[in-house]
Amino acid sequence: MVNAGSAVLQEETSQTSPVSQLLDGLRRKYAGRITAELHRPASPAEYAPLPAELDPRLREALAQRGIQRLYSHQAQAWHCLRGGKSVVVVTPTASGKSLCYNLPVLQAALESGAKALYLFPTKALSQDQVAEILALNQAGELGVRAYTFDGDTPGDARKAVRTRGDIVVSNPDMLHQGILPHHTKWAQFFENLRYVVIDEMHTYRGVFGSHVANVLRRLRRICRFYGSDPVFVFCSATIANPGELAEQLLGEPVECIDRSGAPTGERTLLLWNPPVVNHDLGIRASARSQTTRITRLAMGLGLKSILFARSRLMVEVLTKYLKDVFDRDPRRPPRVRAYRGGYLPGERRSTERALRDGAIQCVVSTSALELGVDIGALDVCVLNGYPGTVAATHQRLGRAGRRNRPALGVLVASSDPLDQFMVRNPDFFAEVSPEHARIDPDQLLVLLDHIRCAAFELSFRRGECFGGRDPKEFLDYLEEEGVLHREGGNWHWMTDSYPANGVSLRSVAEGNFLVIDRSGGKQEIIAEVDYFSVPSTLYEGAIYMIQSRPWQVEHLDWEGRKAYVRETHADYYTDAIDYTRLKILESFEQSPQGVGQCSHGEVHLLVRMAGYKKIRYYTHDNIGYGLIRLPDQEMHTTAIWWTLPPNVLEQSFTNRWQAMEGFLGAAHAVHFSAALLSMSEHGDLGRAVGSRGLDGYISTPSPEQPWPENLQPGERFDPTLFLYDNRPGGVGLAARLYDLRGDVLQRAVDLVNGCSCRKGCPSCIGPVLASDEGTDEDPKSLARSMLALLSGIGVAAAGHA
Amino acid sequence: MRSSGGDLRSRLANLHRGGPLGQDRAAPSLSERLRRAGRRSLNGEAPDDSAECQLAERIGGKQIAPGLILTTERVPFTPHGSMASHSLLWKQGEYPGTTLLALDTETTGLAGGSGTTAFLIGIAVRVPGDRIELRQWLLTRFSAEALMLGELAKAVGEEFTLLSYNGKSFDLPLLSTRFRLHRSADPLVGFPHLDLLPAVRRVFTGSWSDCRLASAERHLLNRARVDDLPGSAAPEAWRDWLTRGRMEELIGVLRHNRQDLLSLFALTDALARIYAGDLGPEADVVALARFHARAGRMRMAMEILEYRQSVLGMEGRQFLANLYKRAKRWEEAVEIWKNDTANGSLKARIELAKYYEHIAHDPVAALQIAADAEDLSGHVDDALQLRVARLNARCNARPWNGSLF
């Protein structure tokens, strides 16, 4: 660095920035583990002047916060919105997205007292948003009132929110159950509603998105009643089809703004495969050990880091390992903190604040920090395992990176096939595009639910449209059911019920559990856990961790929704073992397809917590088991399934292992195509592959126990692929897929045939490992043969062994 | 897409039951089963105009427009006390003294929200000559709702005090919603409102199993209803009328509503007497005294407590002592505190310490009492610690050593 010219000096400084130092160190020491390096160069800012008509008070508020000009996308949003055009803004994290809507909203509030409704998918995001508006408000003494309105808003404050709020911040569930059915109390608000802001739009997909689209139809119907026609602002993380999704949610054309004017620093992404530790068995070191090592190096260089883990348990374990290194001295403030769902809001707020203020150096999180919670900018992002989708990967990596400074992301692969595929095929990873978000607002049962809710809110008039179609058929049905009463040209609500309470937008419900600490005779609530996480985290004997401090569950009061815990000093953590079983209750219809049969009907799904393992820290030895005594989690839903006769399999495949491999590969492709055709999310459809046992339940094969070795004596070998509707009662996906069964298999065949991979990849039949690639085995053609049998398509073309 | 074919019912049935359209199936379809259940055809037809006239005749009312029947009635009324005592049910200075307008609605449900309609609105006022003039508008079709609301707006007058049972949280918001849906102004908004439910709850919630209007009638008016239809059956009665033309239950609802309205006046008188101190054993004296004290009627509060002093519990006695303290009737206050201190009350002991320190100006006595209190209290009490320290400083430069000398 001595005697260098200024240009060289600058370059060297950037080369020796802590991020570059870390990168160089990693490259030097661990070259063998880095399977690829992906770079994205820095991009400069594109600015636009502040709009001339901007209210001087707003101009002042911006100046106070150091903003003299806008990024190009902010200016573009301003012009569209002022012109009454709805927009969707798709730009990266920390690109000043919220100014895109805050500016026009505040301007309209100042100009004419116009109101705005902000919808966020979670409460945490709402509170963030209010804080940001308040800051602007204070800076410019604007006098604009922004309030959150959600389940936590106290009863006595609700009236003030309704009548005095200029900006009301809420969520779709609250709009659906708390606001629209009581719209008369909000009359003033709706009369003056000018903007509706829908942030984190990419989360409104699949069945949830279909519900939200209908809630927006209801919202616009109510607005029409009050004579307003608000403009919509959608904001989204990167997905393949933001414009399309926004238009489907709104039912109208939407302008897509996807060119960010915000500057970004250079980014490097390392794909990291843990080293092989046992060459004979091909066992690799754990992702966990690699993740902590990389994070430790980053922290040692003073870099602010975020670490994403895929489960809540893994967040706690990683936090403990990092705290053991960095937070050993209890007198000093902690440098590492955990962040996940289940923590009390106060705990989460304090972590967010500490991150923004730079008080902590590393945060370990689940997807909870994937959304736009404001935590300031960070330098390094480490992913402990592939998040499962391209969009989520980008979203998480976007957490690292400050303006004009280099950022580093590291994706550490676990031993999952999908993870291994990704790090071993960097070209695939670099080229694959983010996922499409699909919704089907006209899905029959979803639509019926919302027409019911809409009829409660306002009587339907003959000829009135809902979502661009005449709902007469639905109204007649509801009349026949005794829900509505038709008189003249109007359908009136007639029952003593509140329909919105019977319709849940998401498949989460049933009430949260409180975790109560009774160490030392106290009774203190230390966490709140959602219903679905309880069986796997709060069983009696479980070690429950918060900021990696262990508590042991002493008693779980299932009915009372409480878990009583006591602080403990265990040197182990616990991990639940569960299994899922599925049983056909009734087959509504079946028809031959290919050489097998396709059916749809009702199934019973059962998730049982069998027991738990005690795992010692660091060594990860299994030091004991415990039993879990909990009611089975049951779900009654609808499904579609395909069955092949066992003798066909025996004729078509040389051995059972091949048959199983082919079936699993085909299942992957069919699942993918079914989600696509039913416009649902992958997770809206569950998949099970197995053979029907004596008790009617499906037993699933595994590499250790392939078919039919895993069958009990006397059980029929009856290979079946199930796709079930992943919501209690189902939303009608199975029947729809049954109608489309030909297309589903055709699309799956096309998918596999059209995929350019050699022996299989996550885009077609699921990840295929290099070990397979090197051998004669060809999972792709096995899957192709299986699809040919299932569908009867291209039998001749499918040349199999 | 294939699923767009066929009528909705069979598509819906298809989702759950399966079966391609038009194909014969062993199990009956949903619509078939509904037809067999005969929810519409078995029990008569939806009402027509002549059925409405018949209904109007049965209830002694008049069809003032298609879909709307009005009944008017004058009922003699025996007052149970003077109107003046009604002011005791209000906070001081808030008693409006205008005509009481009793209001009660029957609705299509209790769920709330914009899907709930009032199909019957009853109002009643006391007119000179000790009579009650009662009016009920009964909706016999949805379409006359706007008209009914308009009639109500015309009838209520310009100056009145609303009288209801749970009207503040149920009937009024509901009517407000209905007016809003018909884009007209709510004529009831902004008027003083005497809701008897909170007044009853305040005094009887601890001793009655529930505070419903029928219970209040039974306990306070000694009146049991015969043949009464429970209020919750009203939605069903109206639905039966709309879909099948059944009248009997609906007539029962009208009778029930009329009885509710009449009871409101009698109950107001009865409650006013209770609030004036004419208390039965069931009444919560302390709660009533607290209400009067908050309403600015200290004397009334004191008198009620004194009257029942012999049976007051610790809470009541301390409240009375507190009232004495505010009235600077020290002797009476100190007597209660001393008594309660002897019975182990920490609060009374602290009050006594305060009295000796600030009123009797006897820091030594105050210190002894406060120090005892500190010993007796099971937990750390910052205020108490401060008091002891301060008194210590005043009594003696040396720290308190446990004895006075």
PDB file of N, CA, C and O in Angstrom, chain B residues 333-388:
ATOM      1  N   ALA B 333     -62.968   8.352  60.933  1.00  0.00           N
ATOM      2  CA  ALA B 333     -62.008   7.626  60.098  1.00  0.00           C
ATOM      3  C   ALA B 333     -61.032   6.844  60.966  1.00  0.00           C
ATOM      4  O   ALA B 333     -60.779   5.655  60.742  1.00  0.00           O
ATOM      5  N   VAL B 334     -60.479   7.540  61.986  1.00  0.00           N
ATOM      6  CA  VAL B 334     -59.472   6.903  62.836  1.00  0.00           C
ATOM      7  C   VAL B 334     -60.060   5.687  63.547  1.00  0.00           C
ATOM      8  O   VAL B 334     -59.424   4.644  63.685  1.00  0.00           O
ATOM      9  N   GLU B 335     -61.316   5.799  63.914  1.00  0.00           N
ATOM     10  CA  GLU B 335     -61.935   4.682  64.617  1.00  0.00           C
ATOM     11  C   GLU B 335     -61.932   3.426  63.724  1.00  0.00           C
ATOM     12  O   GLU B 335     -61.589   2.334  64.156  1.00  0.00           O
ATOM     13  N   ILE B 336     -62.300   3.629  62.462  1.00  0.00           N
ATOM     14  CA  ILE B 336     -62.304   2.480  61.540  1.00  0.00           C
ATOM     15  C   ILE B 336     -60.888   1.947  61.343  1.00  0.00           C
ATOM     16  O   ILE B 336     -60.638   0.759  61.406  1.00  0.00           O
ATOM     17  N   TRP B 337     -59.952   2.855  61.136  1.00  0.00           N
ATOM     18  CA  TRP B 337     -58.571   2.411  60.895  1.00  0.00           C
ATOM     19  C   TRP B 337     -58.026   1.624  62.075  1.00  0.00           C
ATOM     20  O   TRP B 337     -57.358   0.620  61.916  1.00  0.00           O
ATOM     21  N   LYS B 338     -58.307   2.134  63.309  1.00  0.00           N
ATOM     22  CA  LYS B 338     -57.787   1.445  64.485  1.00  0.00           C
ATOM     23  C   LYS B 338     -58.374   0.044  64.571  1.00  0.00           C
ATOM     24  O   LYS B 338     -57.670  -0.937  64.807  1.00  0.00           O
ATOM     25  N   ASN B 339     -59.677   0.001  64.330  1.00  0.00           N
ATOM     26  CA  ASN B 339     -60.362  -1.270  64.359  1.00  0.00           C
ATOM     27  C   ASN B 339     -59.759  -2.265  63.379  1.00  0.00           C
ATOM     28  O   ASN B 339     -59.487  -3.414  63.712  1.00  0.00           O
ATOM     29  N   ASP B 340     -59.539  -1.765  62.139  1.00  0.00           N
ATOM     30  CA  ASP B 340     -59.045  -2.650  61.088  1.00  0.00           C
ATOM     31  C   ASP B 340     -57.582  -3.007  61.303  1.00  0.00           C
ATOM     32  O   ASP B 340     -57.147  -4.101  60.946  1.00  0.00           O
ATOM     33  N   THR B 341     -56.822  -2.069  61.885  1.00  0.00           N
ATOM     34  CA  THR B 341     -55.429  -2.364  62.217  1.00  0.00           C
ATOM     35  C   THR B 341     -55.391  -3.530  63.185  1.00  0.00           C
ATOM     36  O   THR B 341     -54.618  -4.481  63.018  1.00  0.00           O
ATOM     37  N   ALA B 342     -56.279  -3.483  64.161  1.00  0.00           N
ATOM     38  CA  ALA B 342     -56.350  -4.574  65.133  1.00  0.00           C
ATOM     39  C   ALA B 342     -56.704  -5.875  64.424  1.00  0.00           C
ATOM     40  O   ALA B 342     -56.293  -6.960  64.836  1.00  0.00           O
ATOM     41  N   ASN B 343     -57.461  -5.763  63.328  1.00  0.00           N
ATOM     42  CA  ASN B 343     -57.826  -6.965  62.568  1.00  0.00           C
ATOM     43  C   ASN B 343     -56.786  -7.345  61.517  1.00  0.00           C
ATOM     44  O   ASN B 343     -57.047  -8.178  60.664  1.00  0.00           O
ATOM     45  N   GLY B 344     -55.644  -6.650  61.581  1.00  0.00           N
ATOM     46  CA  GLY B 344     -54.535  -7.076  60.725  1.00  0.00           C
ATOM     47  C   GLY B 344     -54.469  -6.416  59.358  1.00  0.00           C
ATOM     48  O   GLY B 344     -53.774  -6.894  58.481  1.00  0.00           O
ATOM     49  N   SER B 345     -55.178  -5.307  59.143  1.00  0.00           N
ATOM     50  CA  SER B 345     -55.120  -4.682  57.815  1.00  0.00           C
ATOM     51  C   SER B 345     -53.898  -3.781  57.685  1.00  0.00           C
ATOM     52  O   SER B 345     -53.708  -2.842  58.453  1.00  0.00           O
ATOM     53  N   LEU B 346     -53.091  -4.073  56.712  1.00  0.00           N
ATOM     54  CA  LEU B 346     -51.880  -3.292  56.475  1.00  0.00           C
ATOM     55  C   LEU B 346     -52.229  -1.903  55.948  1.00  0.00           C
ATOM     56  O   LEU B 346     -51.645  -0.899  56.336  1.00  0.00           O
ATOM     57  N   LYS B 347     -53.223  -1.873  55.061  1.00  0.00           N
ATOM     58  CA  LYS B 347     -53.656  -0.606  54.475  1.00  0.00           C
ATOM     59  C   LYS B 347     -54.104   0.367  55.553  1.00  0.00           C
ATOM     60  O   LYS B 347     -53.729   1.540  55.559  1.00  0.00           O
ATOM     61  N   ALA B 348     -54.932  -0.153  56.481  1.00  0.00           N
ATOM     62  CA  ALA B 348     -55.433   0.687  57.565  1.00  0.00           C
ATOM     63  C   ALA B 348     -54.275   1.200  58.401  1.00  0.00           C
ATOM     64  O   ALA B 348     -54.243   2.365  58.814  1.00  0.00           O
ATOM     65  N   ARG B 349     -53.296   0.348  58.624  1.00  0.00           N
ATOM     66  CA  ARG B 349     -52.140   0.737  59.438  1.00  0.00           C
ATOM     67  C   ARG B 349     -51.386   1.882  58.763  1.00  0.00           C
ATOM     68  O   ARG B 349     -50.982   2.848  59.412  1.00  0.00           O
ATOM     69  N   ILE B 350     -51.234   1.776  57.462  1.00  0.00           N
ATOM     70  CA  ILE B 350     -50.514   2.832  56.743  1.00  0.00           C
ATOM     71  C   ILE B 350     -51.305   4.143  56.796  1.00  0.00           C
ATOM     72  O   ILE B 350     -50.750   5.221  57.020  1.00  0.00           O
ATOM     73  N   GLU B 351     -52.624   4.020  56.623  1.00  0.00           N
ATOM     74  CA  GLU B 351     -53.467   5.213  56.720  1.00  0.00           C
ATOM     75  C   GLU B 351     -53.312   5.864  58.092  1.00  0.00           C
ATOM     76  O   GLU B 351     -53.256   7.081  58.221  1.00  0.00           O
ATOM     77  N   LEU B 352     -53.257   5.021  59.091  1.00  0.00           N
ATOM     78  CA  LEU B 352     -53.130   5.519  60.455  1.00  0.00           C
ATOM     79  C   LEU B 352     -51.790   6.239  60.637  1.00  0.00           C
ATOM     80  O   LEU B 352     -51.727   7.304  61.242  1.00  0.00           O
ATOM     81  N   ALA B 353     -50.748   5.638  60.083  1.00  0.00           N
ATOM     82  CA  ALA B 353     -49.432   6.271  60.171  1.00  0.00           C
ATOM     83  C   ALA B 353     -49.454   7.654  59.506  1.00  0.00           C
ATOM     84  O   ALA B 353     -48.923   8.631  60.039  1.00  0.00           O
ATOM     85  N   LYS B 354     -50.105   7.694  58.333  1.00  0.00           N
ATOM     86  CA  LYS B 354     -50.210   8.970  57.634  1.00  0.00           C
ATOM     87  C   LYS B 354     -50.945   9.983  58.489  1.00  0.00           C
ATOM     88  O   LYS B 354     -50.573  11.150  58.584  1.00  0.00           O
ATOM     89  N   TYR B 355     -52.028   9.514  59.139  1.00  0.00           N
ATOM     90  CA  TYR B 355     -52.827  10.404  59.973  1.00  0.00           C
ATOM     91  C   TYR B 355     -51.980  10.988  61.100  1.00  0.00           C
ATOM     92  O   TYR B 355     -51.955  12.180  61.313  1.00  0.00           O
ATOM     93  N   TYR B 356     -51.232  10.094  61.796  1.00  0.00           N
ATOM     94  CA  TYR B 356     -50.426  10.598  62.920  1.00  0.00           C
ATOM     95  C   TYR B 356     -49.338  11.529  62.436  1.00  0.00           C
ATOM     96  O   TYR B 356     -49.003  12.492  63.092  1.00  0.00           O
ATOM     97  N   GLU B 357     -48.776  11.246  61.270  1.00  0.00           N
ATOM     98  CA  GLU B 357     -47.692  12.088  60.777  1.00  0.00           C
ATOM     99  C   GLU B 357     -48.197  13.465  60.348  1.00  0.00           C
ATOM    100  O   GLU B 357     -47.676  14.491  60.751  1.00  0.00           O
ATOM    101  N   HIS B 358     -49.258  13.494  59.548  1.00  0.00           N
ATOM    102  CA  HIS B 358     -49.644  14.751  58.909  1.00  0.00           C
ATOM    103  C   HIS B 358     -50.776  15.491  59.601  1.00  0.00           C
ATOM    104  O   HIS B 358     -50.873  16.698  59.504  1.00  0.00           O
ATOM    105  N   ILE B 359     -51.678  14.772  60.265  1.00  0.00           N
ATOM    106  CA  ILE B 359     -52.840  15.440  60.856  1.00  0.00           C
ATOM    107  C   ILE B 359     -52.643  15.643  62.358  1.00  0.00           C
ATOM    108  O   ILE B 359     -52.756  16.748  62.877  1.00  0.00           O
ATOM    109  N   ALA B 360     -52.285  14.528  63.041  1.00  0.00           N
ATOM    110  CA  ALA B 360     -52.117  14.645  64.492  1.00  0.00           C
ATOM    111  C   ALA B 360     -50.734  15.190  64.836  1.00  0.00           C
ATOM    112  O   ALA B 360     -50.475  15.534  65.991  1.00  0.00           O
ATOM    113  N   HIS B 361     -49.838  15.274  63.843  1.00  0.00           N
ATOM    114  CA  HIS B 361     -48.467  15.754  64.054  1.00  0.00           C
ATOM    115  C   HIS B 361     -47.812  15.050  65.213  1.00  0.00           C
ATOM    116  O   HIS B 361     -47.276  15.662  66.123  1.00  0.00           O
ATOM    117  N   ASP B 362     -47.845  13.742  65.166  1.00  0.00           N
ATOM    118  CA  ASP B 362     -47.247  12.930  66.224  1.00  0.00           C
ATOM    119  C   ASP B 362     -46.298  11.938  65.555  1.00  0.00           C
ATOM    120  O   ASP B 362     -46.636  10.777  65.345  1.00  0.00           O
ATOM    121  N   PRO B 363     -45.075  12.399  65.198  1.00  0.00           N
ATOM    122  CA  PRO B 363     -44.175  11.528  64.422  1.00  0.00           C
ATOM    123  C   PRO B 363     -43.771  10.268  65.171  1.00  0.00           C
ATOM    124  O   PRO B 363     -43.518   9.247  64.548  1.00  0.00           O
ATOM    125  N   VAL B 364     -43.735  10.316  66.443  1.00  0.00           N
ATOM    126  CA  VAL B 364     -43.298   9.135  67.186  1.00  0.00           C
ATOM    127  C   VAL B 364     -44.326   8.013  67.027  1.00  0.00           C
ATOM    128  O   VAL B 364     -44.000   6.870  66.694  1.00  0.00           O
ATOM    129  N   ALA B 365     -45.598   8.381  67.260  1.00  0.00           N
ATOM    130  CA  ALA B 365     -46.652   7.387  67.076  1.00  0.00           C
ATOM    131  C   ALA B 365     -46.670   6.899  65.630  1.00  0.00           C
ATOM    132  O   ALA B 365     -46.787   5.701  65.362  1.00  0.00           O
ATOM    133  N   ALA B 366     -46.498   7.846  64.712  1.00  0.00           N
ATOM    134  CA  ALA B 366     -46.512   7.496  63.297  1.00  0.00           C
ATOM    135  C   ALA B 366     -45.403   6.500  62.968  1.00  0.00           C
ATOM    136  O   ALA B 366     -45.621   5.518  62.259  1.00  0.00           O
ATOM    137  N   LEU B 367     -44.220   6.756  63.537  1.00  0.00           N
ATOM    138  CA  LEU B 367     -43.082   5.890  63.258  1.00  0.00           C
ATOM    139  C   LEU B 367     -43.331   4.471  63.754  1.00  0.00           C
ATOM    140  O   LEU B 367     -43.059   3.498  63.063  1.00  0.00           O
ATOM    141  N   GLN B 368     -43.873   4.403  64.959  1.00  0.00           N
ATOM    142  CA  GLN B 368     -44.108   3.073  65.516  1.00  0.00           C
ATOM    143  C   GLN B 368     -45.060   2.278  64.611  1.00  0.00           C
ATOM    144  O   GLN B 368     -44.815   1.117  64.284  1.00  0.00           O
ATOM    145  N   ILE B 369     -46.102   2.948  64.199  1.00  0.00           N
ATOM    146  CA  ILE B 369     -47.098   2.259  63.369  1.00  0.00           C
ATOM    147  C   ILE B 369     -46.509   1.879  62.011  1.00  0.00           C
ATOM    148  O   ILE B 369     -46.683   0.765  61.527  1.00  0.00           O
ATOM    149  N   ALA B 370     -45.764   2.835  61.445  1.00  0.00           N
ATOM    150  CA  ALA B 370     -45.192   2.568  60.121  1.00  0.00           C
ATOM    151  C   ALA B 370     -44.164   1.445  60.188  1.00  0.00           C
ATOM    152  O   ALA B 370     -44.104   0.575  59.304  1.00  0.00           O
ATOM    153  N   ALA B 371     -43.351   1.450  61.252  1.00  0.00           N
ATOM    154  CA  ALA B 371     -42.324   0.416  61.376  1.00  0.00           C
ATOM    155  C   ALA B 371     -42.980  -0.942  61.566  1.00  0.00           C
ATOM    156  O   ALA B 371     -42.547  -1.945  60.994  1.00  0.00           O
ATOM    157  N   ASP B 372     -44.054  -0.976  62.347  1.00  0.00           N
ATOM    158  CA  ASP B 372     -44.793  -2.234  62.501  1.00  0.00           C
ATOM    159  C   ASP B 372     -45.292  -2.710  61.152  1.00  0.00           C
ATOM    160  O   ASP B 372     -45.224  -3.889  60.821  1.00  0.00           O
ATOM    161  N   ALA B 373     -45.813  -1.717  60.414  1.00  0.00           N
ATOM    162  CA  ALA B 373     -46.364  -2.059  59.097  1.00  0.00           C
ATOM    163  C   ALA B 373     -45.282  -2.667  58.222  1.00  0.00           C
ATOM    164  O   ALA B 373     -45.514  -3.660  57.519  1.00  0.00           O
ATOM    165  N   GLU B 374     -44.084  -2.091  58.287  1.00  0.00           N
ATOM    166  CA  GLU B 374     -42.993  -2.609  57.471  1.00  0.00           C
ATOM    167  C   GLU B 374     -42.646  -4.035  57.865  1.00  0.00           C
ATOM    168  O   GLU B 374     -42.369  -4.885  57.013  1.00  0.00           O
ATOM    169  N   ASP B 375     -42.673  -4.288  59.179  1.00  0.00           N
ATOM    170  CA  ASP B 375     -42.380  -5.649  59.635  1.00  0.00           C
ATOM    171  C   ASP B 375     -43.440  -6.619  59.151  1.00  0.00           C
ATOM    172  O   ASP B 375     -43.155  -7.760  58.812  1.00  0.00           O
ATOM    173  N   LEU B 376     -44.677  -6.133  59.163  1.00  0.00           N
ATOM    174  CA  LEU B 376     -45.778  -7.036  58.856  1.00  0.00           C
ATOM    175  C   LEU B 376     -45.906  -7.314  57.368  1.00  0.00           C
ATOM    176  O   LEU B 376     -46.371  -8.380  56.968  1.00  0.00           O
ATOM    177  N   SER B 377     -45.509  -6.316  56.584  1.00  0.00           N
ATOM    178  CA  SER B 377     -45.730  -6.510  55.146  1.00  0.00           C
ATOM    179  C   SER B 377     -44.757  -7.564  54.636  1.00  0.00           C
ATOM    180  O   SER B 377     -43.570  -7.543  54.942  1.00  0.00           O
ATOM    181  N   GLY B 378     -45.270  -8.484  53.855  1.00  0.00           N
ATOM    182  CA  GLY B 378     -44.474  -9.618  53.407  1.00  0.00           C
ATOM    183  C   GLY B 378     -43.466  -9.244  52.329  1.00  0.00           C
ATOM    184  O   GLY B 378     -42.506  -9.937  52.093  1.00  0.00           O
ATOM    185  N   HIS B 379     -43.694  -8.157  51.640  1.00  0.00           N
ATOM    186  CA  HIS B 379     -42.823  -7.819  50.518  1.00  0.00           C
ATOM    187  C   HIS B 379     -42.221  -6.429  50.704  1.00  0.00           C
ATOM    188  O   HIS B 379     -42.611  -5.702  51.605  1.00  0.00           O
ATOM    189  N   VAL B 380     -41.309  -6.107  49.847  1.00  0.00           N
ATOM    190  CA  VAL B 380     -40.649  -4.801  49.930  1.00  0.00           C
ATOM    191  C   VAL B 380     -41.586  -3.725  49.369  1.00  0.00           C
ATOM    192  O   VAL B 380     -42.065  -3.845  48.243  1.00  0.00           O
ATOM    193  N   ASP B 381     -41.868  -2.743  50.169  1.00  0.00           N
ATOM    194  CA  ASP B 381     -42.770  -1.680  49.754  1.00  0.00           C
ATOM    195  C   ASP B 381     -41.977  -0.377  49.783  1.00  0.00           C
ATOM    196  O   ASP B 381     -41.648   0.140  50.854  1.00  0.00           O
ATOM    197  N   ASP B 382     -41.653   0.125  48.605  1.00  0.00           N
ATOM    198  CA  ASP B 382     -40.760   1.295  48.534  1.00  0.00           C
ATOM    199  C   ASP B 382     -41.328   2.494  49.273  1.00  0.00           C
ATOM    200  O   ASP B 382     -40.635   3.169  50.022  1.00  0.00           O
ATOM    201  N   ALA B 383     -42.637   2.747  49.057  1.00  0.00           N
ATOM    202  CA  ALA B 383     -43.255   3.927  49.670  1.00  0.00           C
ATOM    203  C   ALA B 383     -43.177   3.825  51.183  1.00  0.00           C
ATOM    204  O   ALA B 383     -42.888   4.796  51.883  1.00  0.00           O
ATOM    205  N   LEU B 384     -43.417   2.611  51.652  1.00  0.00           N
ATOM    206  CA  LEU B 384     -43.409   2.405  53.096  1.00  0.00           C
ATOM    207  C   LEU B 384     -41.992   2.585  53.650  1.00  0.00           C
ATOM    208  O   LEU B 384     -41.788   3.222  54.683  1.00  0.00           O
ATOM    209  N   GLN B 385     -41.022   2.056  52.949  1.00  0.00           N
ATOM    210  CA  GLN B 385     -39.628   2.204  53.389  1.00  0.00           C
ATOM    211  C   GLN B 385     -39.241   3.673  53.487  1.00  0.00           C
ATOM    212  O   GLN B 385     -38.615   4.102  54.452  1.00  0.00           O
ATOM    213  N   LEU B 386     -39.675   4.428  52.462  1.00  0.00           N
ATOM    214  CA  LEU B 386     -39.372   5.861  52.458  1.00  0.00           C
ATOM    215  C   LEU B 386     -39.998   6.540  53.657  1.00  0.00           C
ATOM    216  O   LEU B 386     -39.388   7.387  54.317  1.00  0.00           O
ATOM    217  N   ARG B 387     -41.256   6.149  53.903  1.00  0.00           N
ATOM    218  CA  ARG B 387     -41.965   6.772  55.023  1.00  0.00           C
ATOM    219  C   ARG B 387     -41.226   6.507  56.330  1.00  0.00           C
ATOM    220  O   ARG B 387     -40.974   7.419  57.125  1.00  0.00           O
ATOM    221  N   VAL B 388     -40.823   5.247  56.546  1.00  0.00           N
ATOM    222  CA  VAL B 388     -40.134   4.900  57.792  1.00  0.00           C
ATOM    223  C   VAL B 388     -38.827   5.686  57.902  1.00  0.00           C
ATOM    224  O   VAL B 388     -38.516   6.257  58.957  1.00  0.00           O
TER     225      VAL B 388
END
